[in-house]
C-alpha cells in the first residue's frame, strides 16, 4: 500500500469511528418534526419526497396544502392514488387576491382536518405544506399549531414547509433545513414547468 493510500485509510477509519459512535448514541425511537424552510426551490419537493418515502414503506400519510388549492399538482395526483389523504384549501390564499377573512376561513377549515390527523395514532406522517404563511399572517393561531404538533402521538412525524418558519416552530422541530437560492431559472425569465415546478 502506498503512503498516500495508507494515510487515506487511517483518516477514513477515524471518520468511521466517529460516525459509529454517533450511531450508537442515537437510541431514542420516536417520530420527528422536520422543517424545510428558506427562499430556495425544493422545500415542497422534499416534503412530498418524504411522503413518497413513507408511502413506499406502506405507512399511513396525510398532506395539508395551505396554498395552491386549485392549482395542478403532480404529486397530489400521484400520492392520492396511493391512499394519501389530501386536505386542500379550496378557496382562499393565493398571492394575487389576499382577502384576509376568506383566507382565514379557508385555512381554518383545513386546520380542523389537520388537527384530527395530528391526534390520530394510526397516522405515521403528516405534511403541512406552506403552513408557515398561515401562522405568519395570523390565519392560524401559532400557539394552537405548536400545541397540536407537540401533543401528537409519539410515533408520528410531521413535515413543515414554507419560507420564514417562525422561531417557535423551529424550536419545536428536531430537524430544520434551510434551502438557500444560489440561482433560479425564473430569474432568467424561464417559465415554471410542469413536472419540475408543480
Ligand atoms: P418547490 O415546490 O419547487 O419545491 P418550494 O416549495 O421550495 O418549491 P415555494 O416558495 O413554495 O418553493 O415556491 C413554489 C414555486 O415557486 C415553485 O414553482 C418554485 O419553482 C418557485 N420558486 C421557488 N423558489 C424560487 C426562487 N428563489 N425564485 C423564483 N421562484 C422560486
Ligand atoms: Mg413550496
Short mmCIF file of C-alpha atoms and ligand atoms in Angstrom, two decimals:
data_model
loop_
_atom_site.label_atom_id
_atom_site.label_comp_id
_atom_site.label_asym_id
_atom_site.label_seq_id
_atom_site.Cartn_x
_atom_site.Cartn_y
_atom_site.Cartn_z
CA UNK A 1 0.00 0.00 0.00
CA UNK A 2 1.38 3.46 -0.90
CA UNK A 3 1.85 6.11 1.80
CA UNK A 4 -0.98 8.22 0.40
CA UNK A 5 -3.28 5.25 0.37
CA UNK A 6 -2.32 4.34 3.94
CA UNK A 7 -2.97 7.92 5.15
CA UNK A 8 -6.34 7.91 3.39
CA UNK A 9 -7.24 4.63 5.05
CA UNK A 10 -6.31 5.93 8.51
CA UNK A 11 -8.32 9.13 8.01
CA UNK A 12 -11.36 7.18 6.84
CA UNK A 13 -11.02 4.83 9.79
CA UNK A 14 -11.18 7.82 12.17
CA UNK A 15 -14.26 9.17 10.39
CA UNK A 16 -15.88 5.75 10.62
CA UNK A 17 -15.17 5.54 14.36
CA UNK A 18 -16.82 8.93 14.92
CA UNK A 19 -19.87 8.05 12.83
CA UNK A 20 -20.22 4.65 14.53
CA UNK A 21 -20.08 6.31 17.94
CA UNK A 22 -22.83 8.75 16.93
CA UNK A 23 -24.98 5.96 15.51
CA UNK A 24 -24.56 4.01 18.75
CA UNK A 25 -25.61 7.11 20.71
CA UNK A 26 -28.85 7.66 18.75
CA UNK A 27 -31.05 5.21 20.60
CA UNK A 28 -34.31 7.08 21.02
CA UNK A 29 -37.16 5.91 18.80
CA UNK A 30 -39.94 8.39 18.14
CA UNK A 31 -41.50 10.48 15.40
CA UNK A 32 -39.78 13.74 14.50
CA UNK A 33 -40.69 17.24 13.37
CA UNK A 34 -38.85 18.29 10.22
CA UNK A 35 -38.88 21.85 8.87
CA UNK A 36 -37.89 22.73 5.31
CA UNK A 37 -37.60 26.49 5.07
CA UNK A 38 -35.63 29.22 3.27
CA UNK A 39 -36.04 31.09 -0.01
CA UNK A 40 -34.63 28.49 -2.38
CA UNK A 41 -36.50 25.99 -4.52
CA UNK A 42 -37.04 22.47 -3.22
CA UNK A 43 -38.97 22.69 0.06
CA UNK A 44 -42.29 21.28 -1.10
CA UNK A 45 -40.49 18.86 -3.41
CA UNK A 46 -38.58 17.48 -0.42
CA UNK A 47 -41.75 17.38 1.69
CA UNK A 48 -43.57 15.33 -0.93
CA UNK A 49 -40.45 13.21 -1.38
CA UNK A 50 -40.65 12.33 2.31
CA UNK A 51 -44.31 11.38 1.92
CA UNK A 52 -43.39 9.19 -1.08
CA UNK A 53 -40.70 7.54 1.02
CA UNK A 54 -43.19 6.77 3.81
CA UNK A 55 -45.83 5.53 1.34
CA UNK A 56 -43.20 3.21 -0.11
CA UNK A 57 -42.98 1.58 3.32
CA UNK A 58 -46.76 1.20 3.43
CA UNK A 59 -47.15 3.99 6.00
CA UNK A 60 -50.30 6.00 6.60
CA UNK A 61 -49.85 9.61 5.44
CA UNK A 62 -51.79 12.84 5.17
CA UNK A 63 -50.97 16.09 3.39
CA UNK A 64 -52.37 19.56 4.01
CA UNK A 65 -51.79 22.17 1.32
CA UNK A 66 -52.24 25.68 2.64
CA UNK A 67 -51.83 27.36 -0.74
CA UNK A 68 -52.34 26.36 -4.33
CA UNK A 69 -55.75 24.77 -3.77
CA UNK A 70 -56.90 25.00 -7.34
CA UNK A 71 -53.51 24.52 -8.89
CA UNK A 72 -52.49 21.44 -10.75
CA UNK A 73 -50.05 19.42 -8.68
CA UNK A 74 -48.42 16.26 -9.99
CA UNK A 75 -47.57 14.83 -6.59
CA UNK A 76 -51.15 15.23 -5.37
CA UNK A 77 -52.47 13.19 -8.28
CA UNK A 78 -49.83 10.51 -7.74
CA UNK A 79 -49.98 10.20 -3.96
CA UNK A 80 -53.77 10.44 -3.67
CA UNK A 81 -53.82 7.36 -5.86
CA UNK A 82 -51.74 5.63 -3.17
CA UNK A 83 -54.10 6.29 -0.28
CA UNK A 84 -52.63 9.59 0.95
CA UNK A 85 -55.36 11.87 2.32
CA UNK A 86 -55.18 15.43 0.99
CA UNK A 87 -56.67 18.43 2.79
CA UNK A 88 -56.55 21.34 0.42
CA UNK A 89 -57.59 24.97 0.72
CA UNK A 90 -60.28 25.00 -1.95
CA UNK A 91 -60.58 28.76 -1.93
CA UNK A 92 -58.61 31.40 -0.12
CA UNK A 93 -54.97 32.16 -0.13
CA UNK A 94 -53.28 32.98 -3.39
CA UNK A 95 -50.56 35.53 -3.92
CA UNK A 96 -52.82 37.69 -6.09
CA UNK A 97 -56.05 38.05 -4.12
CA UNK A 98 -55.45 38.34 -0.44
CA UNK A 99 -58.73 38.59 1.33
CA UNK A 100 -57.95 38.12 4.99
CA UNK A 101 -61.42 36.95 6.05
CA UNK A 102 -61.85 34.42 3.26
CA UNK A 103 -58.27 33.19 3.66
CA UNK A 104 -58.66 32.76 7.40
CA UNK A 105 -61.90 30.79 6.96
CA UNK A 106 -60.30 28.56 4.31
CA UNK A 107 -57.19 27.98 6.44
CA UNK A 108 -59.31 27.17 9.48
CA UNK A 109 -61.31 24.63 7.53
CA UNK A 110 -58.15 22.75 6.54
CA UNK A 111 -56.76 23.12 10.07
CA UNK A 112 -59.80 21.35 11.59
CA UNK A 113 -59.00 18.34 9.40
CA UNK A 114 -55.28 18.56 10.18
CA UNK A 115 -55.99 18.54 13.92
CA UNK A 116 -57.70 15.17 13.55
CA UNK A 117 -54.71 13.78 11.65
CA UNK A 118 -52.33 15.11 14.33
CA UNK A 119 -54.38 13.41 17.05
CA UNK A 120 -54.60 10.01 15.34
CA UNK A 121 -52.02 7.39 16.41
CA UNK A 122 -52.73 5.43 13.22
CA UNK A 123 -51.19 8.27 11.16
CA UNK A 124 -47.43 7.92 10.58
CA UNK A 125 -46.64 11.13 8.72
CA UNK A 126 -48.33 14.49 8.17
CA UNK A 127 -47.03 17.02 5.65
CA UNK A 128 -48.07 20.62 6.34
CA UNK A 129 -47.13 22.28 3.06
CA UNK A 130 -46.81 26.09 3.20
CA UNK A 131 -48.23 26.32 6.72
CA UNK A 132 -45.59 28.90 7.71
CA UNK A 133 -47.52 31.62 5.85
CA UNK A 134 -50.72 30.77 7.71
CA UNK A 135 -49.16 31.32 11.12
CA UNK A 136 -47.07 34.30 9.98
CA UNK A 137 -50.16 36.10 8.62
CA UNK A 138 -52.27 35.12 11.60
CA UNK A 139 -54.70 32.96 9.58
CA UNK A 140 -53.92 30.17 12.04
CA UNK A 141 -53.10 30.66 15.69
CA UNK A 142 -49.40 29.90 16.26
CA UNK A 143 -49.96 28.66 19.84
CA UNK A 144 -52.62 26.25 18.67
CA UNK A 145 -50.44 24.89 15.86
CA UNK A 146 -47.41 24.47 18.15
CA UNK A 147 -49.55 22.75 20.79
CA UNK A 148 -51.21 20.34 18.35
CA UNK A 149 -47.84 19.30 16.91
CA UNK A 150 -46.25 18.98 20.36
CA UNK A 151 -49.16 16.81 21.58
CA UNK A 152 -49.17 14.47 18.56
CA UNK A 153 -48.80 10.69 19.03
CA UNK A 154 -45.23 9.68 19.89
CA UNK A 155 -44.58 7.71 16.73
CA UNK A 156 -45.99 10.31 14.34
CA UNK A 157 -43.72 12.56 12.25
CA UNK A 158 -44.59 15.98 10.87
CA UNK A 159 -43.01 17.81 7.95
CA UNK A 160 -43.48 21.57 7.69
CA UNK A 161 -42.59 23.55 4.59
CA UNK A 162 -42.60 27.25 3.75
CA UNK A 163 -40.45 30.34 3.86
CA UNK A 164 -39.70 32.20 7.09
CA UNK A 165 -40.62 29.43 9.52
CA UNK A 166 -41.43 31.01 12.89
CA UNK A 167 -38.78 30.68 15.58
CA UNK A 168 -41.22 28.79 17.81
CA UNK A 169 -41.79 26.19 15.11
CA UNK A 170 -38.02 25.85 14.71
CA UNK A 171 -37.62 25.37 18.45
CA UNK A 172 -40.22 22.63 18.40
CA UNK A 173 -38.61 20.87 15.43
CA UNK A 174 -35.99 18.12 15.63
CA UNK A 175 -34.55 18.81 12.18
CA UNK A 176 -34.53 22.17 10.40
CA UNK A 177 -33.11 22.61 6.90
CA UNK A 178 -32.84 25.91 5.09
CA UNK A 179 -32.84 25.85 1.30
CA UNK A 180 -30.71 28.73 0.01
CA UNK A 181 -31.23 30.07 -3.51
CA UNK A 182 -27.98 30.35 -5.45
CA UNK A 183 -29.76 30.64 -8.80
CA UNK A 184 -33.31 30.16 -10.09
CA UNK A 185 -34.44 29.71 -13.68
CA UNK A 186 -37.31 32.14 -13.11
CA UNK A 187 -34.82 34.96 -12.59
CA UNK A 188 -33.55 34.30 -16.13
CA UNK A 189 -37.09 34.61 -17.48
CA UNK A 190 -37.77 30.87 -17.79
CA UNK A 191 -41.38 29.87 -17.17
CA UNK A 192 -42.34 27.47 -14.37
CA UNK A 193 -42.54 23.98 -15.82
CA UNK A 194 -44.94 21.11 -15.42
CA UNK A 195 -43.17 18.18 -13.76
CA UNK A 196 -40.45 20.45 -12.36
CA UNK A 197 -42.30 23.22 -10.57
CA UNK A 198 -45.70 21.63 -9.96
P1 LIG B 1 -40.89 23.51 -4.97
O1 LIG B 1 -42.40 23.36 -4.87
O2 LIG B 1 -40.46 23.59 -6.40
O3 LIG B 1 -40.15 22.51 -4.16
P2 LIG B 1 -40.55 25.44 -2.88
O4 LIG B 1 -41.61 24.74 -2.15
O5 LIG B 1 -39.18 25.39 -2.30
O6 LIG B 1 -40.52 24.94 -4.39
P3 LIG B 1 -42.15 27.84 -2.82
O7 LIG B 1 -41.73 29.08 -2.12
O8 LIG B 1 -43.24 27.03 -2.23
O9 LIG B 1 -40.84 26.97 -3.06
O10 LIG B 1 -42.49 28.25 -4.30
C1 LIG B 1 -43.17 27.44 -5.19
C2 LIG B 1 -42.90 27.84 -6.61
O11 LIG B 1 -42.03 28.95 -6.72
C3 LIG B 1 -42.23 26.74 -7.43
O12 LIG B 1 -42.76 26.78 -8.72
C4 LIG B 1 -40.78 27.10 -7.43
O13 LIG B 1 -40.08 26.69 -8.59
C5 LIG B 1 -40.84 28.60 -7.39
N1 LIG B 1 -39.67 29.10 -6.62
C6 LIG B 1 -39.11 28.57 -5.53
N2 LIG B 1 -38.02 29.27 -5.14
C7 LIG B 1 -37.89 30.28 -6.02
C8 LIG B 1 -36.96 31.37 -6.17
N3 LIG B 1 -35.93 31.54 -5.32
N4 LIG B 1 -37.17 32.22 -7.21
C9 LIG B 1 -38.19 32.06 -8.06
N5 LIG B 1 -39.11 31.07 -7.97
C10 LIG B 1 -38.95 30.19 -6.97
MG1 LIG B 2 -43.48 25.15 -1.52
#
